[in-house]
Amino acid sequence: MSDPPDLKRESILSAAQTQFSRYGFRRTSMEDIAKETGVSRASLYSHFENKEEIFRTLSAQLQERSLEAAEARLKDEASTPDVSARVEAALLARLTPFLEVVAQSAHGSEIYDENSRLCGELVLASSERFLGMLTTAMAAAARSGEIDLKSAGLTAPAAAELIHLAATGLKQSADVATLEKRVRGFVRVFLAGLGA
Amino acid sequence: MSDPPDLKRESILSAAQTQFSRYGFRRTSMEDIAKETGVSRASLYSHFENKEEIFRTLSAQLQERSLEAAEARLKDEASTPDVSARVEAALLARLTPFLEVVAQSAHGSEIYDENSRLCGELVLASSERFLGMLTTAMAAAARSGEIDLKSAGLTAPAAAELIHLAATGLKQSADVATLEKRVRGFVRVFLAGLGA
DNA sequence: AATTGACAATCCAGCCTCGAATTGTCAACC
DNA sequence: GGTTGACAATTCGAGGCTGGATTGTCAATT
């Protein structure tokens, strides 16, 4: 099921994340990453093609993890019987890592730009995947009668899109605590509006 | 009530808007604006201090107009007895001009950046003012019993903030028609969630 | 008073150089 | 296999220079 994790690779990624967060992408040199890892610069090239690949790997890992966490929250009907609570948890799982990287680091906007440049398609694809999850969840909740899309005049994709776009706006929060409060408030009201 | 409108100033502003939209702020010269207005470049300086002031005036006018329109929609309880419909109309009045400038022009992002740089405080203040209007509207609707904030666990400012932030996300629409559809869907569901 | 052409001052994109920092790739080593 | 120091190639920012475009300000004109 799970591949054997490459410890050295992981330690390099962890060191790189630390340095990127501290200095941004451009101002972090391979030397910095090597030193933080405790290894020579040359050996980094045994594990990654170059700095961009380290960054892309890190970004992909973050995306993947947040998507998996979000999906898990959406699917966990056993311990969270409420759609509203599942959507809330999924949005937080998806948004929190982003906020921690971008709003936490002094170089958040630079990192954000580099991410668009180096991983633009991945970001887009992840966004689509998340939208797909939400759509599935909305459709399922409509089928089970937990929400009523028809009387709202919406389809499942349209409802998912609204939640997704609204969440994009809510991302503009200064810290995780604020984000949590806002997401909770938003999801409760919005899903209540759908009859949840 | 209304100041006598300075026709020459208005015609300069109109010409400038055309050119800014066509070429962006930096690539539009005073010569361009003068030619479009049909006067000499020198005479522009009889009416405006410089290019930045023309831009700022244009931006302020746009902000002011969208705010006034939004406020009018919110206050028009006579012809629009529904809070939901008023909020929907107000959001559209506020967002549409923005979308027309930014999403329409090929230089939208440059204009957006210059606007932040030259009119940052104004943009912020306008945003606050709009948030204030929404807060007032929410509070009034709660007072009249048209919505129920308490059972949603929200205050009027919190509810207004959620609507405002969500609208920020909805702004990411490719055209006005899409924006309208989304705002309508969002507002109906959200206000329904508040018991409207 | 508003408008204008003309003038001097300023800005700015392009281009060059320079040198230090950084990169990617070895052969040698463990 | 992975690791390393060392090497050559490349990148990158600072700085300076140039010419053309653009700006802001006149005194003269209507």
Coordinates of N, CA and C in Angstrom, one line a residue, chain A:
Chain A
M1 N 0.8 -1.2 0.0 CA 0.0 0.0 0.0 C 0.9 1.2 0.0
S2 N 1.6 1.4 1.1 CA 2.4 2.6 1.2 C 3.9 2.3 0.8
D3 N 4.4 3.2 0.0 CA 5.8 3.0 -0.4 C 6.7 3.1 0.8
P4 N 7.9 2.5 0.8 CA 8.8 2.7 1.9 C 9.3 4.1 1.9
P5 N 9.1 4.9 2.9 CA 9.5 6.3 2.9 C 11.0 6.4 2.9
D6 N 11.5 7.3 2.0 CA 13.0 7.5 1.9 C 13.4 8.5 2.9
L7 N 14.0 8.0 4.0 CA 14.3 8.9 5.1 C 15.1 10.1 4.8
K8 N 16.2 9.9 4.0 CA 17.1 11.0 3.6 C 16.3 12.0 2.8
R9 N 15.5 11.6 1.9 CA 14.7 12.5 1.1 C 13.8 13.3 2.0
E10 N 13.2 12.6 3.0 CA 12.3 13.4 3.9 C 13.0 14.4 4.7
S11 N 14.2 14.0 5.2 CA 15.0 15.0 6.0 C 15.4 16.2 5.2
I12 N 15.7 15.9 3.9 CA 16.1 17.1 3.1 C 14.8 18.0 2.9
L13 N 13.7 17.4 2.6 CA 12.5 18.1 2.4 C 12.1 18.9 3.7
S14 N 12.3 18.3 4.8 CA 12.0 19.0 6.1 C 12.9 20.2 6.3
A15 N 14.2 20.0 6.0 CA 15.2 21.1 6.1 C 14.8 22.2 5.1
A16 N 14.5 21.8 3.9 CA 14.2 22.8 2.9 C 12.9 23.6 3.3
Q17 N 11.9 22.9 3.8 CA 10.7 23.6 4.3 C 11.1 24.7 5.3
T18 N 11.9 24.3 6.2 CA 12.4 25.3 7.3 C 13.0 26.5 6.6
Q19 N 13.9 26.3 5.7 CA 14.7 27.4 5.1 C 13.8 28.2 4.2
F20 N 12.9 27.5 3.4 CA 12.0 28.3 2.5 C 11.1 29.2 3.3
S21 N 10.7 28.6 4.4 CA 9.8 29.4 5.3 C 10.5 30.6 5.9
R22 N 11.8 30.4 6.2 CA 12.6 31.5 6.8 C 13.0 32.5 5.8
Y23 N 13.5 32.1 4.6 CA 14.1 33.1 3.7 C 13.3 33.2 2.4
G24 N 12.3 32.4 2.2 CA 11.7 32.4 0.8 C 12.4 31.5 -0.1
F25 N 11.9 31.3 -1.3 CA 12.5 30.3 -2.3 C 13.8 30.9 -2.9
R26 N 13.8 32.1 -3.4 CA 14.9 32.6 -4.1 C 16.1 32.8 -3.2
R27 N 15.9 33.3 -2.0 CA 17.0 33.6 -1.1 C 17.5 32.4 -0.3
T28 N 16.9 31.2 -0.6 CA 17.4 30.0 0.0 C 18.3 29.3 -1.0
S29 N 19.6 29.1 -0.6 CA 20.5 28.4 -1.6 C 20.6 26.9 -1.2
M30 N 21.0 26.2 -2.2 CA 21.2 24.7 -1.9 C 22.2 24.5 -0.8
E31 N 23.2 25.4 -0.6 CA 24.1 25.4 0.5 C 23.3 25.5 1.8
D32 N 22.3 26.4 1.9 CA 21.5 26.6 3.1 C 20.8 25.3 3.4
I33 N 20.2 24.7 2.4 CA 19.5 23.4 2.6 C 20.4 22.3 3.1
A34 N 21.5 22.2 2.4 CA 22.5 21.2 2.8 C 22.9 21.4 4.2
K35 N 23.3 22.6 4.6 CA 23.7 22.8 6.0 C 22.6 22.5 7.0
E36 N 21.4 22.9 6.7 CA 20.3 22.6 7.6 C 20.0 21.1 7.7
T37 N 20.3 20.4 6.6 CA 20.1 18.9 6.6 C 21.3 18.2 7.3
G38 N 22.4 18.9 7.3 CA 23.6 18.3 7.9 C 24.4 17.4 6.9
V39 N 24.4 17.9 5.7 CA 25.0 17.1 4.6 C 25.7 18.0 3.6
S40 N 26.5 17.5 2.7 CA 27.1 18.3 1.8 C 26.1 18.7 0.6
R41 N 26.4 19.9 0.1 CA 25.5 20.4 -1.0 C 25.4 19.4 -2.1
A42 N 26.6 18.8 -2.5 CA 26.6 17.9 -3.6 C 25.7 16.7 -3.5
S43 N 25.6 16.2 -2.2 CA 24.8 15.0 -2.1 C 23.3 15.3 -2.2
L44 N 22.9 16.6 -2.1 CA 21.5 16.9 -2.4 C 21.1 16.4 -3.8
Y45 N 22.1 16.5 -4.7 CA 21.8 16.2 -6.1 C 21.7 14.7 -6.4
S46 N 22.0 13.9 -5.3 CA 21.7 12.5 -5.4 C 20.3 12.2 -5.2
H47 N 19.6 13.1 -4.6 CA 18.2 12.9 -4.2 C 17.2 13.7 -5.0
F48 N 17.6 14.9 -5.4 CA 16.7 15.8 -6.2 C 17.5 16.4 -7.4
E49 N 16.8 16.6 -8.4 CA 17.4 17.2 -9.6 C 18.0 18.6 -9.3
N50 N 17.2 19.4 -8.6 CA 17.7 20.7 -8.3 C 16.7 21.4 -7.3
K51 N 16.9 22.6 -7.0 CA 16.1 23.3 -6.0 C 14.6 23.3 -6.4
E52 N 14.4 23.5 -7.7 CA 13.0 23.6 -8.1 C 12.3 22.3 -7.8
E53 N 13.0 21.2 -8.0 CA 12.3 19.9 -7.8 C 12.0 19.7 -6.3
I54 N 13.0 20.2 -5.5 CA 12.7 20.1 -4.0 C 11.4 20.9 -3.7
F55 N 11.3 22.1 -4.2 CA 10.2 22.9 -4.0 C 8.9 22.2 -4.5
R56 N 9.0 21.8 -5.7 CA 7.8 21.1 -6.3 C 7.3 19.9 -5.4
T57 N 8.3 19.1 -5.0 CA 8.0 18.0 -4.2 C 7.3 18.4 -2.9
L58 N 7.8 19.4 -2.3 CA 7.3 19.9 -1.0 C 5.8 20.4 -1.3
S59 N 5.7 21.1 -2.3 CA 4.3 21.7 -2.6 C 3.4 20.6 -2.9
A60 N 3.8 19.6 -3.7 CA 2.9 18.5 -4.1 C 2.5 17.7 -2.8
Q61 N 3.5 17.5 -1.9 CA 3.2 16.8 -0.7 C 2.2 17.5 0.1
L62 N 2.3 18.8 0.2 CA 1.4 19.6 1.0 C 0.0 19.5 0.4
Q63 N -0.1 19.7 -0.9 CA -1.4 19.6 -1.6 C -2.0 18.2 -1.4
E64 N -1.2 17.2 -1.6 CA -1.7 15.9 -1.5 C -2.2 15.6 -0.1
R65 N -1.5 16.0 0.9 CA -1.9 15.7 2.3 C -3.2 16.5 2.6
S66 N -3.2 17.7 2.2 CA -4.5 18.5 2.5 C -5.7 17.9 1.8
L67 N -5.4 17.4 0.6 CA -6.6 16.8 -0.1 C -7.0 15.5 0.5
E68 N -6.0 14.7 0.9 CA -6.4 13.4 1.5 C -7.1 13.6 2.8
A69 N -6.6 14.6 3.6 CA -7.2 14.9 4.9 C -8.7 15.4 4.6
A70 N -8.8 16.3 3.7 CA -10.1 16.8 3.4 C -11.1 15.7 2.9
E71 N -10.6 14.8 2.1 CA -11.4 13.7 1.6 C -11.8 12.8 2.8
A72 N -10.8 12.5 3.6 CA -11.1 11.7 4.8 C -12.3 12.3 5.6
R73 N -12.2 13.6 5.8 CA -13.2 14.3 6.6 C -14.6 14.2 5.9
L74 N -14.6 14.3 4.6 CA -15.9 14.3 3.9 C -16.5 12.9 3.9
K75 N -15.6 11.9 3.9 CA -16.1 10.5 3.9 C -16.5 9.9 5.2
D76 N -16.0 10.5 6.3 CA -16.2 10.0 7.6 C -17.6 10.2 8.1
E77 N -18.5 9.5 7.5 CA -19.9 9.7 7.9 C -20.2 9.0 9.2
A78 N -19.3 8.0 9.6 CA -19.5 7.3 10.8 C -19.4 8.2 12.0
S79 N -18.2 8.8 12.2 CA -18.1 9.6 13.4 C -18.6 11.0 13.2
T80 N -18.9 11.4 12.0 CA -19.5 12.8 11.8 C -20.7 12.7 10.9
P81 N -21.8 12.4 11.5 CA -23.1 12.1 10.7 C -23.6 13.3 10.0
D82 N -23.1 14.5 10.4 CA -23.6 15.8 10.0 C -22.9 16.2 8.7
V83 N -23.6 16.5 7.6 CA -22.8 17.0 6.4 C -22.1 18.3 6.8
S84 N -22.9 19.1 7.4 CA -22.3 20.4 7.8 C -21.0 20.3 8.5
A85 N -20.9 19.4 9.5 CA -19.7 19.3 10.2 C -18.6 18.7 9.4
R86 N -19.0 17.8 8.5 CA -18.0 17.2 7.6 C -17.4 18.2 6.6
V87 N -18.3 19.0 6.1 CA -17.8 20.1 5.1 C -16.9 21.1 5.9
E88 N -17.3 21.4 7.1 CA -16.5 22.3 7.9 C -15.1 21.8 8.1
A89 N -15.1 20.5 8.5 CA -13.8 19.9 8.8 C -13.0 19.8 7.5
A90 N -13.6 19.5 6.4 CA -12.9 19.3 5.2 C -12.3 20.7 4.7
L91 N -13.1 21.7 4.8 CA -12.6 23.0 4.5 C -11.4 23.4 5.3
L92 N -11.5 23.1 6.6 CA -10.3 23.5 7.5 C -9.1 22.6 7.2
A93 N -9.3 21.3 6.9 CA -8.2 20.5 6.5 C -7.6 21.0 5.3
R94 N -8.3 21.5 4.4 CA -7.8 22.0 3.1 C -7.1 23.3 3.2
L95 N -7.7 24.2 4.1 CA -7.2 25.6 4.1 C -6.1 25.8 5.1
T96 N -6.1 25.1 6.2 CA -5.2 25.4 7.3 C -3.7 25.3 6.8
P97 N -3.3 24.2 6.1 CA -1.9 24.1 5.7 C -1.5 25.3 4.9
F98 N -2.4 25.7 4.0 CA -2.1 26.9 3.2 C -1.9 28.1 4.0
L99 N -2.7 28.3 5.0 CA -2.6 29.5 5.8 C -1.3 29.5 6.6
E100 N -1.0 28.3 7.1 CA 0.2 28.1 7.9 C 1.5 28.5 7.1
V101 N 1.5 28.1 5.8 CA 2.6 28.4 5.0 C 2.6 29.9 4.6
V102 N 1.5 30.3 4.1 CA 1.5 31.7 3.5 C 1.4 32.8 4.5
A103 N 0.5 32.6 5.4 CA 0.3 33.7 6.4 C 1.3 33.7 7.5
Q104 N 1.9 32.6 7.7 CA 2.9 32.5 8.8 C 4.3 33.0 8.4
S105 N 4.7 32.7 7.2 CA 6.0 33.1 6.8 C 6.1 34.5 6.4
A106 N 7.2 35.2 6.7 CA 7.4 36.6 6.2 C 7.5 36.6 4.7
H107 N 7.7 35.5 4.1 CA 7.9 35.5 2.6 C 6.7 34.8 1.9
G108 N 5.6 34.8 2.6 CA 4.4 34.1 2.1 C 4.1 34.5 0.7
S109 N 4.1 35.7 0.3 CA 3.7 36.1 -1.0 C 4.7 35.6 -2.0
E110 N 6.0 35.7 -1.7 CA 7.0 35.2 -2.6 C 6.8 33.7 -2.9
I111 N 6.6 33.0 -1.8 CA 6.4 31.6 -1.9 C 5.1 31.3 -2.7
Y112 N 4.1 32.1 -2.5 CA 2.9 31.9 -3.2 C 3.1 32.1 -4.7
D113 N 3.8 33.1 -5.1 CA 4.1 33.4 -6.5 C 5.0 32.2 -7.1
E114 N 6.0 31.8 -6.4 CA 6.8 30.7 -6.9 C 6.0 29.5 -7.1
N115 N 5.1 29.3 -6.2 CA 4.2 28.1 -6.2 C 3.4 28.1 -7.5
S116 N 2.8 29.3 -7.8 CA 2.1 29.4 -9.0 C 2.9 29.1 -10.2
R117 N 4.2 29.7 -10.2 CA 5.1 29.6 -11.3 C 5.5 28.1 -11.5
L118 N 5.9 27.5 -10.4 CA 6.5 26.2 -10.6 C 5.5 25.0 -10.5
C119 N 4.4 25.3 -9.9 CA 3.4 24.2 -9.7 C 2.0 24.6 -10.1
G120 N 2.0 25.5 -11.0 CA 0.7 26.0 -11.4 C -0.4 25.0 -11.8
E121 N 0.0 24.0 -12.6 CA -0.9 23.0 -13.1 C -1.4 22.1 -11.9
L122 N -0.4 21.8 -11.0 CA -0.7 21.0 -9.9 C -1.7 21.7 -9.0
V123 N -1.5 23.0 -8.7 CA -2.4 23.7 -7.9 C -3.8 23.7 -8.5
L124 N -3.8 23.9 -9.8 CA -5.1 23.9 -10.5 C -5.8 22.6 -10.4
A125 N -5.0 21.5 -10.7 CA -5.6 20.2 -10.6 C -6.1 19.9 -9.2
S126 N -5.3 20.3 -8.2 CA -5.7 20.0 -6.8 C -7.0 20.7 -6.5
S127 N -7.1 22.0 -7.0 CA -8.3 22.7 -6.8 C -9.5 22.0 -7.4
E128 N -9.3 21.5 -8.6 CA -10.4 20.8 -9.3 C -10.8 19.5 -8.5
R129 N -9.7 18.9 -8.0 CA -10.0 17.6 -7.2 C -10.9 18.0 -6.0
F130 N -10.5 19.0 -5.3 CA -11.2 19.4 -4.1 C -12.6 19.8 -4.5
L131 N -12.8 20.5 -5.6 CA -14.1 20.9 -6.0 C -14.9 19.6 -6.3
G132 N -14.3 18.6 -6.9 CA -14.9 17.4 -7.2 C -15.4 16.7 -5.9
M133 N -14.6 16.7 -4.9 CA -15.0 16.1 -3.6 C -16.2 16.7 -3.1
L134 N -16.2 18.1 -3.1 CA -17.3 18.8 -2.5 C -18.6 18.5 -3.4
T135 N -18.4 18.4 -4.7 CA -19.5 18.1 -5.5 C -20.1 16.8 -5.1
T136 N -19.3 15.8 -5.0 CA -19.7 14.5 -4.6 C -20.5 14.5 -3.3
A137 N -19.9 15.2 -2.3 CA -20.5 15.3 -1.0 C -21.9 16.0 -1.1
M138 N -21.9 17.0 -1.9 CA -23.2 17.7 -2.0 C -24.3 16.8 -2.7
A139 N -23.8 16.1 -3.7 CA -24.8 15.3 -4.4 C -25.3 14.1 -3.5
A140 N -24.3 13.6 -2.7 CA -24.7 12.5 -1.8 C -25.7 13.0 -0.7
A141 N -25.4 14.2 -0.2 CA -26.3 14.8 0.8 C -27.7 15.1 0.3
A142 N -27.7 15.5 -1.0 CA -29.0 15.8 -1.6 C -29.7 14.5 -1.8
R143 N -29.0 13.4 -2.3 CA -29.7 12.1 -2.5 C -30.3 11.6 -1.2
S144 N -29.5 11.7 -0.1 CA -30.0 11.2 1.2 C -31.1 12.1 1.8
G145 N -31.3 13.3 1.2 CA -32.3 14.2 1.7 C -31.8 15.0 2.8
E146 N -30.5 15.0 3.1 CA -30.0 15.8 4.2 C -30.0 17.3 3.8
I147 N -29.8 17.6 2.5 CA -29.9 18.9 2.0 C -30.9 18.9 0.8
D148 N -31.4 20.1 0.5 CA -32.4 20.2 -0.5 C -31.9 21.2 -1.6
L149 N -31.2 20.7 -2.6 CA -30.7 21.6 -3.6 C -31.7 22.2 -4.5
K150 N -32.7 21.4 -4.8 CA -33.8 21.8 -5.7 C -34.4 23.1 -5.3
S151 N -34.9 23.1 -4.1 CA -35.6 24.3 -3.7 C -34.7 25.6 -3.6
A152 N -33.4 25.3 -3.5 CA -32.4 26.4 -3.6 C -32.1 26.8 -5.0
G153 N -32.6 26.0 -6.0 CA -32.3 26.3 -7.4 C -30.9 26.0 -7.8
L154 N -30.3 25.1 -7.1 CA -28.9 24.8 -7.4 C -28.7 23.3 -7.8
T155 N -27.6 23.1 -8.5 CA -27.1 21.8 -8.8 C -26.0 21.5 -7.8
A156 N -25.6 20.2 -7.7 CA -24.5 19.9 -6.8 C -23.2 20.6 -7.2
P157 N -22.9 20.6 -8.4 CA -21.6 21.3 -8.8 C -21.7 22.8 -8.5
A158 N -22.9 23.4 -8.7 CA -23.0 24.8 -8.4 C -22.9 25.1 -6.9
A159 N -23.5 24.3 -6.1 CA -23.4 24.5 -4.7 C -21.9 24.3 -4.2
A160 N -21.3 23.2 -4.8 CA -19.9 23.0 -4.4 C -19.0 24.2 -4.8
E161 N -19.3 24.7 -6.0 CA -18.5 25.9 -6.5 C -18.7 27.1 -5.6
L162 N -19.9 27.3 -5.1 CA -20.1 28.4 -4.2 C -19.3 28.3 -2.9
I163 N -19.4 27.1 -2.4 CA -18.6 26.8 -1.1 C -17.1 27.0 -1.4
H164 N -16.7 26.5 -2.5 CA -15.3 26.6 -2.8 C -14.8 28.0 -3.0
L165 N -15.6 28.8 -3.8 CA -15.2 30.2 -4.0 C -15.3 31.0 -2.7
A166 N -16.3 30.8 -1.9 CA -16.5 31.5 -0.6 C -15.3 31.2 0.3
A167 N -14.9 29.9 0.2 CA -13.7 29.5 1.1 C -12.5 30.2 0.6
T168 N -12.3 30.5 -0.7 CA -11.2 31.2 -1.2 C -11.2 32.6 -0.5
G169 N -12.3 33.2 -0.4 CA -12.4 34.5 0.3 C -12.1 34.4 1.8
L170 N -12.6 33.4 2.4 CA -12.3 33.2 3.8 C -10.9 33.0 4.2
K171 N -10.1 32.5 3.2 CA -8.7 32.3 3.3 C -8.0 33.5 3.8
Q172 N -8.5 34.7 3.4 CA -7.9 36.0 3.8 C -8.0 36.2 5.3
S173 N -7.6 35.3 6.1 CA -7.6 35.5 7.5 C -6.2 35.6 8.1
A174 N -6.1 36.3 9.2 CA -4.7 36.6 9.7 C -4.1 35.4 10.4
D175 N -5.0 34.5 11.0 CA -4.4 33.4 11.7 C -5.4 32.2 11.7
V176 N -5.0 31.1 12.1 CA -5.8 29.9 12.0 C -7.0 30.0 12.9
A177 N -6.9 30.6 14.0 CA -8.0 30.7 14.9 C -9.2 31.5 14.2
T178 N -8.8 32.6 13.6 CA -9.8 33.4 12.9 C -10.4 32.6 11.8
L179 N -9.6 31.9 11.0 CA -10.1 31.1 9.9 C -11.1 30.1 10.4
E180 N -10.8 29.4 11.5 CA -11.7 28.4 12.1 C -13.0 29.0 12.4
K181 N -13.0 30.1 13.1 CA -14.2 30.7 13.5 C -15.1 31.1 12.3
R182 N -14.4 31.6 11.2 CA -15.1 32.1 10.1 C -15.7 30.9 9.3
V183 N -14.9 29.9 9.1 CA -15.3 28.7 8.4 C -16.5 28.1 9.1
R184 N -16.4 28.0 10.4 CA -17.5 27.4 11.1 C -18.8 28.2 10.9
G185 N -18.7 29.5 11.1 CA -19.9 30.3 10.9 C -20.4 30.2 9.5
F186 N -19.5 30.3 8.5 CA -20.0 30.2 7.1 C -20.7 28.9 6.8
V187 N -20.0 27.8 7.1 CA -20.6 26.5 6.8 C -21.9 26.3 7.5
R188 N -22.0 26.6 8.7 CA -23.3 26.4 9.4 C -24.4 27.1 8.8
V189 N -24.2 28.4 8.5 CA -25.3 29.1 7.9 C -25.6 28.7 6.5
F190 N -24.5 28.4 5.7 CA -24.7 28.0 4.3 C -25.5 26.7 4.2
L191 N -25.0 25.7 5.0 CA -25.7 24.4 4.9 C -27.1 24.5 5.5
A192 N -27.2 25.3 6.5 CA -28.6 25.5 7.0 C -29.5 26.0 5.9
G193 N -28.9 26.9 5.1 CA -29.7 27.5 4.0 C -30.1 26.5 3.0
L194 N -29.3 25.4 3.0 CA -29.6 24.3 2.1 C -30.5 23.2 2.7
G195 N -31.0 23.6 3.9 CA -31.9 22.7 4.6 C -31.2 21.6 5.5
A196 N -29.9 21.7 5.7 CA -29.2 20.7 6.4 C -29.6 20.8 7.9

